[in-house]
Amino acid sequence: MTLLEKFNMKLRGIIKIPELRERIIFTLLMFLVARVGTYIPAPGVDIDRLAQMTAQNDLLGYINMFSGGAFQRVSIFALGIVPYINASIVFSLLAVIIPKLEEIQKEGESGRNKITQWTRYLTIVIAIVQGIGVCTWLQSVGLVTTPGFSFFLTTIVTLTAGTVFLMWVGEQISVKGIGNGVSLLIFLNVISGGPRAIVQTMQDMQGNKFLVPVLLLVGLAAVVTIAGIVIFQLGQRKIPVHYVGKGFGGNSGMGQNSYIPLKLNSAGVMPVIFASVVMMVPSLLVNMLPGTFPGKVLLARYFSNYHPVYLILYALVIIFFSFFYTAIVFDPEKVADNLKQGGGAIPSIRPGADTADYLERVVTRITWGGAIFLAIIAILPMIIFNAFNLPVFFGGTGIIIVVGVALDTVQQIDAHLIMKEYKGFL
């Protein structure tokens, strides 16, 4: 059976499952809504000049990538889903610092609903603050055609409402669609800039005698990067587990062997998304400093996207969030308790506290490998592609987000296919 025939067979399997088919259609419709919103501009801004500035500024280009081009058009979705990500980061950090929040998180569905509701409220506050910052910057650089209080009020309300609507779209995709809604919206925004970035690259290098070798190098780097991401995203460390007591068929005195699959990269693409958003903050703060501020030029150079200081800090933040997010999604003590209650044990390891300590050591070791890999993949393409003056889209961050989110979504589709006795994609 050829690859195309296998793919067609999987598509037929998807079509035959009504629930999965409806989820995919719903997700695609939400994608359409999210993209249409990026083309509805807020009034009173010189969009042509802003587009030119965005193309010439690394930071603005980076922000524009995460908004799917909405920022350079100052559309109703100009802030994108970034305020919601910021709010999620804040509550994730507070849960570690404040024991009460951690207790609420462990209350189950009701606790998670409380945190989600508070995250929504904080998203609105952050969106208002960011909207004020955007309006102030637009007016300071002379891009506002009708400056004044009316412009501030209408634009801030518009941008905040756009973010809240995107937050709702993301939540609806997670509940009624397929995949993680917030990650998929970022995925959509990143890939939407792909065709434009390719055309821009071809135009910039037109007539260059090294065009073909450069494109071959870019293609090779992209293939190697994608292959590495796939290997690490799907890679597992299997911890053997032996269950004593009743075996198959209910025969007493028998045991069965199984394993705990520990992913090499349990955090997925979230560390890269979180780190990208966090690293925007110092760059934005530097840009907000007055021109007469001593050292502004030096700071601006340090926090430009391709300066060694920025890249090192970016890598460290990715590593930090890799450990942080892994600690959220994997609880060694809970796994050890479940094993003990189910009559399972890791060979040569005592059940209970010793098992939890062992799992924590293993997870820490493999997380180091996954975190360092993510950091390298995120910054190395940026260094290579910057040498050839290629667009931000081709950087490692964009590739990691696109491939990682695509893999996660395909795995969720696989789960639906397997439940309905179809063989999955992977």
Tab-separated table of C-alpha atoms in Angstrom:
chain	number	residue	atom	x	y	z
A	1	MET	CA	0.000	0.000	0.000
A	2	THR	CA	1.451	3.383	-1.022
A	3	LEU	CA	1.705	6.384	1.290
A	4	LEU	CA	-1.090	8.158	-0.594
A	5	GLU	CA	-3.383	5.135	-0.249
A	6	LYS	CA	-2.699	4.970	3.492
A	7	PHE	CA	-3.450	8.668	3.826
A	8	ASN	CA	-6.707	8.286	1.890
A	9	MET	CA	-7.666	5.377	4.130
A	10	LYS	CA	-7.153	7.536	7.232
A	11	LEU	CA	-9.253	10.320	5.718
A	12	ARG	CA	-12.059	7.883	5.018
A	13	GLY	CA	-11.800	6.733	8.632
A	14	ILE	CA	-12.173	10.352	9.815
A	15	ILE	CA	-15.190	10.901	7.566
A	16	LYS	CA	-16.878	7.769	8.913
A	17	ILE	CA	-16.688	9.012	12.534
A	18	PRO	CA	-19.394	11.704	12.921
A	19	GLU	CA	-18.026	13.164	16.167
A	20	LEU	CA	-14.478	13.522	14.840
A	21	ARG	CA	-15.713	14.917	11.524
A	22	GLU	CA	-17.818	17.532	13.312
A	23	ARG	CA	-14.930	18.500	15.589
A	24	ILE	CA	-12.575	19.062	12.646
A	25	ILE	CA	-15.177	21.083	10.717
A	26	PHE	CA	-15.857	23.208	13.817
A	27	THR	CA	-12.122	23.855	14.257
A	28	LEU	CA	-11.757	24.918	10.606
A	29	LEU	CA	-14.732	27.276	10.921
A	30	MET	CA	-13.154	28.862	14.004
A	31	PHE	CA	-9.924	29.235	12.005
A	32	LEU	CA	-11.894	31.132	9.361
A	33	VAL	CA	-13.378	33.452	11.972
A	34	ALA	CA	-9.938	34.097	13.495
A	35	ARG	CA	-8.411	34.919	10.106
A	36	VAL	CA	-11.264	37.198	8.978
A	37	GLY	CA	-10.836	39.243	12.164
A	38	THR	CA	-7.200	40.025	11.321
A	39	TYR	CA	-8.395	41.984	8.258
A	40	ILE	CA	-10.877	44.234	10.103
A	41	PRO	CA	-8.803	47.342	10.974
A	42	ALA	CA	-9.339	49.676	13.890
A	43	PRO	CA	-9.964	53.252	12.638
A	44	GLY	CA	-7.619	56.209	12.781
A	45	VAL	CA	-4.216	54.609	12.020
A	46	ASP	CA	-1.886	55.050	9.027
A	47	ILE	CA	-1.658	51.333	8.178
A	48	ASP	CA	0.727	51.736	5.212
A	49	ARG	CA	3.428	53.441	7.282
A	50	LEU	CA	2.966	50.942	10.117
A	51	ALA	CA	3.445	48.044	7.678
A	52	GLN	CA	6.741	49.596	6.527
A	53	MET	CA	7.943	50.023	10.118
A	54	THR	CA	6.975	46.444	10.967
A	55	ALA	CA	8.979	45.106	8.024
A	56	GLN	CA	12.071	47.040	9.148
A	57	ASN	CA	11.921	46.275	12.892
A	58	ASP	CA	12.724	42.793	14.285
A	59	LEU	CA	10.621	43.233	17.430
A	60	LEU	CA	7.585	44.516	15.548
A	61	GLY	CA	7.988	41.695	13.033
A	62	TYR	CA	8.081	39.175	15.868
A	63	ILE	CA	4.909	40.607	17.435
A	64	ASN	CA	3.281	40.659	14.018
A	65	MET	CA	4.105	36.962	13.521
A	66	PHE	CA	2.298	35.995	16.735
A	67	SER	CA	-0.738	38.069	15.696
A	68	GLY	CA	-0.901	36.565	12.207
A	69	GLY	CA	-0.307	39.933	10.509
A	70	ALA	CA	-3.039	41.626	12.545
A	71	PHE	CA	-0.610	43.966	14.339
A	72	GLN	CA	0.652	45.723	11.215
A	73	ARG	CA	-2.971	46.314	10.162
A	74	VAL	CA	-4.020	47.319	13.733
A	75	SER	CA	-6.981	45.026	13.315
A	76	ILE	CA	-9.451	44.099	16.041
A	77	PHE	CA	-7.186	41.088	16.762
A	78	ALA	CA	-3.958	43.139	16.859
A	79	LEU	CA	-3.107	41.986	20.411
A	80	GLY	CA	-3.777	38.382	19.433
A	81	ILE	CA	-3.987	35.731	22.124
A	82	VAL	CA	-0.825	37.015	23.864
A	83	PRO	CA	-2.649	38.655	26.845
A	84	TYR	CA	-4.278	35.292	27.627
A	85	ILE	CA	-0.886	33.571	27.483
A	86	ASN	CA	0.526	36.228	29.822
A	87	ALA	CA	-2.341	35.675	32.263
A	88	SER	CA	-1.784	31.906	32.137
A	89	ILE	CA	1.918	32.385	32.876
A	90	VAL	CA	1.108	34.653	35.840
A	91	PHE	CA	-1.267	32.136	37.432
A	92	SER	CA	1.105	29.230	36.751
A	93	LEU	CA	3.859	31.073	38.611
A	94	LEU	CA	1.540	32.198	41.417
A	95	ALA	CA	0.389	28.613	41.966
A	96	VAL	CA	3.982	27.731	42.866
A	97	ILE	CA	4.423	30.749	45.157
A	98	ILE	CA	0.983	30.785	46.827
A	99	PRO	CA	-0.003	27.449	48.456
A	100	LYS	CA	-3.695	28.427	48.484
A	101	LEU	CA	-3.780	28.594	44.681
A	102	GLU	CA	-2.091	25.208	44.465
A	103	GLU	CA	-4.757	23.766	46.766
A	104	ILE	CA	-7.497	25.231	44.561
A	105	GLN	CA	-5.903	23.639	41.495
A	106	LYS	CA	-5.999	20.252	43.211
A	107	GLU	CA	-9.721	20.525	43.957
A	108	GLY	CA	-10.509	18.934	40.620
A	109	GLU	CA	-12.908	20.345	38.037
A	110	SER	CA	-14.282	23.072	40.320
A	111	GLY	CA	-10.784	24.278	41.208
A	112	ARG	CA	-9.685	24.392	37.573
A	113	ASN	CA	-12.838	26.324	36.674
A	114	LYS	CA	-12.024	28.947	39.337
A	115	ILE	CA	-8.467	29.378	38.022
A	116	THR	CA	-9.767	29.576	34.444
A	117	GLN	CA	-12.261	32.285	35.413
A	118	TRP	CA	-9.597	34.323	37.209
A	119	THR	CA	-7.315	33.907	34.189
A	120	ARG	CA	-10.038	35.390	31.983
A	121	TYR	CA	-10.379	38.421	34.254
A	122	LEU	CA	-6.627	38.957	34.296
A	123	THR	CA	-6.570	38.611	30.492
A	124	ILE	CA	-8.933	41.589	30.221
A	125	VAL	CA	-6.739	43.680	32.535
A	126	ILE	CA	-3.558	42.795	30.607
A	127	ALA	CA	-5.289	43.464	27.273
A	128	ILE	CA	-6.322	46.939	28.484
A	129	VAL	CA	-2.771	47.703	29.644
A	130	GLN	CA	-1.279	46.451	26.377
A	131	GLY	CA	-3.929	48.376	24.424
A	132	ILE	CA	-2.917	51.567	26.227
A	133	GLY	CA	0.718	50.828	25.390
A	134	VAL	CA	-0.056	50.247	21.698
A	135	CYS	CA	-2.129	53.429	21.453
A	136	THR	CA	0.528	55.499	23.206
A	137	TRP	CA	3.241	54.151	20.892
A	138	LEU	CA	1.160	54.678	17.733
A	139	GLN	CA	0.486	58.282	18.712
A	140	SER	CA	4.111	58.958	19.734
A	141	VAL	CA	5.479	57.877	16.321
A	142	GLY	CA	2.853	59.860	14.412
A	143	LEU	CA	0.825	57.004	12.987
A	144	VAL	CA	-2.535	58.227	14.319
A	145	THR	CA	-4.584	60.313	11.884
A	146	THR	CA	-6.982	61.654	14.545
A	147	PRO	CA	-5.102	61.644	17.900
A	148	GLY	CA	-6.842	62.312	21.167
A	149	PHE	CA	-9.022	60.773	23.846
A	150	SER	CA	-11.572	59.454	21.348
A	151	PHE	CA	-8.888	57.453	19.527
A	152	PHE	CA	-7.568	56.010	22.802
A	153	LEU	CA	-11.000	54.983	24.058
A	154	THR	CA	-12.282	53.374	20.852
A	155	THR	CA	-9.016	51.596	20.039
A	156	ILE	CA	-8.456	50.216	23.555
A	157	VAL	CA	-12.044	48.925	23.723
A	158	THR	CA	-11.718	47.421	20.231
A	159	LEU	CA	-8.390	45.676	20.906
A	160	THR	CA	-9.538	44.363	24.300
A	161	ALA	CA	-12.796	43.046	22.841
A	162	GLY	CA	-10.799	41.366	20.049
A	163	THR	CA	-8.566	39.580	22.563
A	164	VAL	CA	-11.545	38.442	24.644
A	165	PHE	CA	-13.237	37.109	21.522
A	166	LEU	CA	-10.074	35.207	20.512
A	167	MET	CA	-9.861	33.789	24.026
A	168	TRP	CA	-13.446	32.538	23.627
A	169	VAL	CA	-12.606	31.056	20.209
A	170	GLY	CA	-9.615	29.210	21.681
A	171	GLU	CA	-11.706	27.787	24.512
A	172	GLN	CA	-14.428	26.697	22.096
A	173	ILE	CA	-11.877	24.883	19.925
A	174	SER	CA	-10.540	23.043	22.993
A	175	VAL	CA	-14.065	21.972	24.033
A	176	LYS	CA	-15.887	21.428	20.738
A	177	GLY	CA	-13.024	21.118	18.269
A	178	ILE	CA	-9.817	19.131	18.072
A	179	GLY	CA	-6.537	20.073	19.763
A	180	ASN	CA	-5.521	22.831	22.178
A	181	GLY	CA	-7.366	25.975	21.110
A	182	VAL	CA	-4.777	28.565	22.195
A	183	SER	CA	-1.877	26.632	20.646
A	184	LEU	CA	-3.831	26.153	17.416
A	185	LEU	CA	-4.545	29.895	17.150
A	186	ILE	CA	-0.832	30.638	17.490
A	187	PHE	CA	-0.134	27.858	14.952
A	188	LEU	CA	-2.606	29.485	12.554
A	189	ASN	CA	-1.036	32.918	12.988
A	190	VAL	CA	2.478	31.599	12.357
A	191	ILE	CA	1.674	29.609	9.206
A	192	SER	CA	-0.400	32.483	7.815
A	193	GLY	CA	2.841	34.429	7.371
A	194	GLY	CA	4.562	31.571	5.520
A	195	PRO	CA	3.552	32.395	1.923
A	196	ARG	CA	4.313	36.095	2.402
A	197	ALA	CA	7.716	35.271	3.920
A	198	ILE	CA	8.606	32.946	1.031
A	199	VAL	CA	7.635	35.554	-1.577
A	200	GLN	CA	9.585	38.213	0.331
A	201	THR	CA	12.666	35.984	0.432
A	202	MET	CA	12.497	35.289	-3.296
A	203	GLN	CA	12.136	39.006	-4.046
A	204	ASP	CA	14.988	40.045	-1.746
A	205	MET	CA	17.365	37.489	-3.246
A	206	GLN	CA	16.292	37.923	-6.862
A	207	GLY	CA	19.363	38.157	-9.058
A	208	ASN	CA	21.641	36.794	-6.321
A	209	LYS	CA	23.983	34.193	-7.778
A	210	PHE	CA	23.850	32.262	-4.468
A	211	LEU	CA	20.038	31.993	-4.551
A	212	VAL	CA	19.910	28.262	-5.300
A	213	PRO	CA	22.600	27.219	-2.732
A	214	VAL	CA	20.957	29.375	-0.053
A	215	LEU	CA	17.515	27.910	-0.728
A	216	LEU	CA	18.980	24.392	-0.632
A	217	LEU	CA	20.677	25.180	2.696
A	218	VAL	CA	17.446	26.614	4.105
A	219	GLY	CA	15.501	23.570	2.921
A	220	LEU	CA	18.049	21.180	4.436
A	221	ALA	CA	18.083	23.073	7.743
A	222	ALA	CA	14.270	23.046	7.827
A	223	VAL	CA	14.128	19.283	7.149
A	224	VAL	CA	16.716	18.515	9.851
A	225	THR	CA	14.934	20.805	12.317
A	226	ILE	CA	11.523	19.268	11.644
A	227	ALA	CA	12.928	15.739	11.879
A	228	GLY	CA	14.589	16.539	15.199
A	229	ILE	CA	11.398	18.060	16.614
A	230	VAL	CA	9.346	15.031	15.576
A	231	ILE	CA	11.860	12.603	17.114
A	232	PHE	CA	11.968	14.457	20.440
A	233	GLN	CA	8.216	15.094	20.561
A	234	LEU	CA	7.433	11.401	20.031
A	235	GLY	CA	10.424	9.988	21.930
A	236	GLN	CA	9.735	8.178	25.208
A	237	ARG	CA	11.621	6.713	28.136
A	238	LYS	CA	9.755	3.551	29.107
A	239	ILE	CA	9.883	2.724	32.812
A	240	PRO	CA	9.092	-1.017	33.323
A	241	VAL	CA	6.293	-1.809	35.780
A	242	HIS	CA	5.279	-5.221	37.145
A	243	TYR	CA	1.750	-5.762	38.465
A	244	VAL	CA	1.240	-8.549	40.971
A	245	GLY	CA	-2.011	-10.276	41.889
A	246	LYS	CA	-4.600	-11.114	39.297
A	247	GLY	CA	-3.305	-11.507	35.784
A	248	PHE	CA	-5.072	-11.823	32.478
A	249	GLY	CA	-8.348	-13.728	32.580
A	250	GLY	CA	-8.617	-13.184	36.342
A	251	ASN	CA	-6.138	-15.959	37.213
A	252	SER	CA	-4.790	-15.305	40.690
A	253	GLY	CA	-1.111	-15.603	41.481
A	254	MET	CA	-0.079	-14.272	38.079
A	255	GLY	CA	1.346	-10.920	37.194
A	256	GLN	CA	1.604	-8.726	34.129
A	257	ASN	CA	4.309	-6.418	32.878
A	258	SER	CA	3.711	-2.930	31.594
A	259	TYR	CA	5.580	0.370	31.475
A	260	ILE	CA	5.222	4.079	32.221
A	261	PRO	CA	5.840	6.143	29.060
A	262	LEU	CA	7.792	9.268	30.046
A	263	LYS	CA	8.019	11.690	27.122
A	264	LEU	CA	11.432	13.190	26.405
A	265	ASN	CA	9.667	16.509	26.002
A	266	SER	CA	6.653	16.429	28.323
A	267	ALA	CA	6.131	20.178	28.040
A	268	GLY	CA	5.591	20.152	24.255
A	269	VAL	CA	5.782	23.575	22.591
A	270	MET	CA	4.544	25.531	25.634
A	271	PRO	CA	8.071	26.466	26.880
A	272	VAL	CA	8.839	28.048	23.505
A	273	ILE	CA	5.526	29.933	23.405
A	274	PHE	CA	5.923	31.143	27.003
A	275	ALA	CA	9.577	32.104	26.471
A	276	SER	CA	8.763	33.997	23.262
A	277	VAL	CA	6.114	36.052	25.042
A	278	VAL	CA	8.317	36.703	28.093
A	279	MET	CA	11.258	37.828	25.937
A	280	MET	CA	9.052	40.433	24.262
A	281	VAL	CA	8.765	42.287	27.578
A	282	PRO	CA	12.363	43.620	27.931
A	283	SER	CA	12.421	44.609	24.247
A	284	LEU	CA	9.154	46.506	24.628
A	285	LEU	CA	10.375	48.223	27.804
A	286	VAL	CA	13.579	49.316	26.077
A	287	ASN	CA	11.618	50.714	23.129
A	288	MET	CA	9.408	52.692	25.530
A	289	LEU	CA	12.406	54.454	27.076
A	290	PRO	CA	12.881	58.092	25.982
A	291	GLY	CA	15.498	58.728	23.325
A	292	THR	CA	17.626	60.714	25.793
A	293	PHE	CA	17.824	57.789	28.249
A	294	PRO	CA	21.522	56.877	28.736
A	295	GLY	CA	22.321	53.430	27.413
A	296	LYS	CA	19.096	52.997	25.425
A	297	VAL	CA	20.978	52.301	22.186
A	298	LEU	CA	23.135	49.691	23.926
A	299	LEU	CA	20.143	47.998	25.573
A	300	ALA	CA	18.220	48.026	22.293
A	301	ARG	CA	21.139	46.251	20.616
A	302	TYR	CA	21.412	43.663	23.407
A	303	PHE	CA	17.705	42.810	23.211
A	304	SER	CA	17.439	42.687	19.442
A	305	ASN	CA	16.302	39.262	18.267
A	306	TYR	CA	19.683	38.101	16.968
A	307	HIS	CA	22.136	39.511	19.536
A	308	PRO	CA	24.068	36.862	21.558
A	309	VAL	CA	22.786	38.291	24.867
A	310	TYR	CA	19.173	37.962	23.711
A	311	LEU	CA	19.721	34.442	22.355
A	312	ILE	CA	21.386	33.238	25.571
A	313	LEU	CA	18.598	34.680	27.737
A	314	TYR	CA	16.011	33.207	25.381
A	315	ALA	CA	17.594	29.756	25.682
A	316	LEU	CA	17.706	30.003	29.502
A	317	VAL	CA	14.036	31.029	29.665
A	318	ILE	CA	13.083	28.073	27.430
A	319	ILE	CA	14.981	25.704	29.734
A	320	PHE	CA	13.293	27.226	32.802
A	321	PHE	CA	9.782	26.863	31.362
A	322	SER	CA	10.563	23.313	30.200
A	323	PHE	CA	11.163	22.267	33.821
A	324	PHE	CA	8.346	24.462	35.092
A	325	TYR	CA	5.711	23.116	32.692
A	326	THR	CA	6.895	19.518	33.131
A	327	ALA	CA	6.415	19.894	36.892
A	328	ILE	CA	2.835	21.006	36.200
A	329	VAL	CA	1.877	18.166	33.837
A	330	PHE	CA	3.722	15.327	35.610
A	331	ASP	CA	3.392	14.603	39.334
A	332	PRO	CA	5.762	11.767	40.451
A	333	GLU	CA	4.026	11.380	43.836
A	334	LYS	CA	0.619	10.940	42.216
A	335	VAL	CA	1.971	8.372	39.740
A	336	ALA	CA	3.711	6.486	42.569
A	337	ASP	CA	0.490	6.427	44.646
A	338	ASN	CA	-1.525	5.157	41.672
A	339	LEU	CA	1.024	2.404	41.076
A	340	LYS	CA	0.969	1.364	44.726
A	341	GLN	CA	-2.822	1.279	44.874
A	342	GLY	CA	-2.985	-0.727	41.642
A	343	GLY	CA	-0.479	-3.311	42.828
A	344	GLY	CA	2.253	-2.124	40.471
A	345	ALA	CA	5.937	-1.694	41.218
A	346	ILE	CA	9.069	-0.706	39.351
A	347	PRO	CA	11.621	-3.563	39.542
A	348	SER	CA	14.228	-2.994	42.299
A	349	ILE	CA	12.389	0.123	43.546
A	350	ARG	CA	10.272	0.148	46.709
A	351	PRO	CA	6.656	1.323	46.205
A	352	GLY	CA	5.691	4.702	47.605
A	353	ALA	CA	8.244	7.421	48.360
A	354	ASP	CA	11.183	5.567	46.754
A	355	THR	CA	9.220	5.192	43.516
A	356	ALA	CA	8.326	8.891	43.526
A	357	ASP	CA	11.994	9.843	44.064
A	358	TYR	CA	13.091	7.507	41.278
A	359	LEU	CA	10.534	8.903	38.827
A	360	GLU	CA	11.512	12.455	39.735
A	361	ARG	CA	15.190	11.704	39.052
A	362	VAL	CA	14.398	10.114	35.694
A	363	VAL	CA	12.083	12.935	34.637
A	364	THR	CA	14.686	15.530	35.646
A	365	ARG	CA	17.382	13.842	33.546
A	366	ILE	CA	15.277	13.491	30.417
A	367	THR	CA	13.843	17.008	30.840
A	368	TRP	CA	17.376	18.401	30.746
A	369	GLY	CA	17.846	16.716	27.379
A	370	GLY	CA	14.489	17.920	26.040
A	371	ALA	CA	14.966	21.473	27.350
A	372	ILE	CA	18.459	21.881	25.895
A	373	PHE	CA	17.247	20.431	22.595
A	374	LEU	CA	14.348	22.906	22.456
A	375	ALA	CA	16.703	25.794	23.224
A	376	ILE	CA	19.148	24.756	20.487
A	377	ILE	CA	16.409	24.228	17.919
A	378	ALA	CA	14.903	27.619	18.797
A	379	ILE	CA	18.079	29.699	18.466
A	380	LEU	CA	20.262	27.832	15.933
A	381	PRO	CA	18.002	28.422	12.893
A	382	MET	CA	17.690	32.071	13.936
A	383	ILE	CA	21.472	32.407	13.784
A	384	ILE	CA	21.749	30.602	10.434
A	385	PHE	CA	18.825	32.355	8.752
A	386	ASN	CA	19.842	35.768	10.097
A	387	ALA	CA	23.187	35.332	8.348
A	388	PHE	CA	21.239	35.203	5.064
A	389	ASN	CA	18.802	37.981	6.094
A	390	LEU	CA	15.740	35.729	5.948
A	391	PRO	CA	12.342	36.635	7.502
A	392	VAL	CA	11.466	35.880	11.128
A	393	PHE	CA	9.044	33.159	10.010
A	394	PHE	CA	11.933	30.865	9.122
A	395	GLY	CA	13.345	31.059	12.653
A	396	GLY	CA	13.398	28.061	14.950
A	397	THR	CA	10.593	29.406	17.151
A	398	GLY	CA	8.073	29.397	14.315
A	399	ILE	CA	9.108	25.930	13.142
A	400	ILE	CA	8.894	24.457	16.664
A	401	ILE	CA	5.413	25.894	17.194
A	402	VAL	CA	4.102	24.722	13.812
A	403	VAL	CA	5.534	21.191	14.023
A	404	GLY	CA	4.819	20.715	17.728
A	405	VAL	CA	1.191	21.846	17.554
A	406	ALA	CA	0.621	19.821	14.366
A	407	LEU	CA	1.976	16.686	16.061
A	408	ASP	CA	-0.164	17.221	19.150
A	409	THR	CA	-3.279	17.668	17.013
A	410	VAL	CA	-2.527	14.575	14.924
A	411	GLN	CA	-2.074	12.558	18.123
A	412	GLN	CA	-5.514	13.688	19.319
A	413	ILE	CA	-7.017	12.661	15.989
A	414	ASP	CA	-5.201	9.328	16.400
A	415	ALA	CA	-6.826	8.847	19.786
A	416	HIS	CA	-10.297	9.268	18.255
A	417	LEU	CA	-9.455	6.862	15.418
A	418	ILE	CA	-8.073	4.227	17.788
A	419	MET	CA	-11.148	4.448	20.025
A	420	LYS	CA	-13.267	3.677	16.962
A	421	GLU	CA	-10.977	0.758	16.007
A	422	TYR	CA	-9.184	2.565	13.197
A	423	LYS	CA	-5.411	2.570	12.949
A	424	GLY	CA	-3.973	6.003	13.714
A	425	PHE	CA	-1.779	8.246	11.621
A	426	LEU	CA	1.316	7.681	13.790
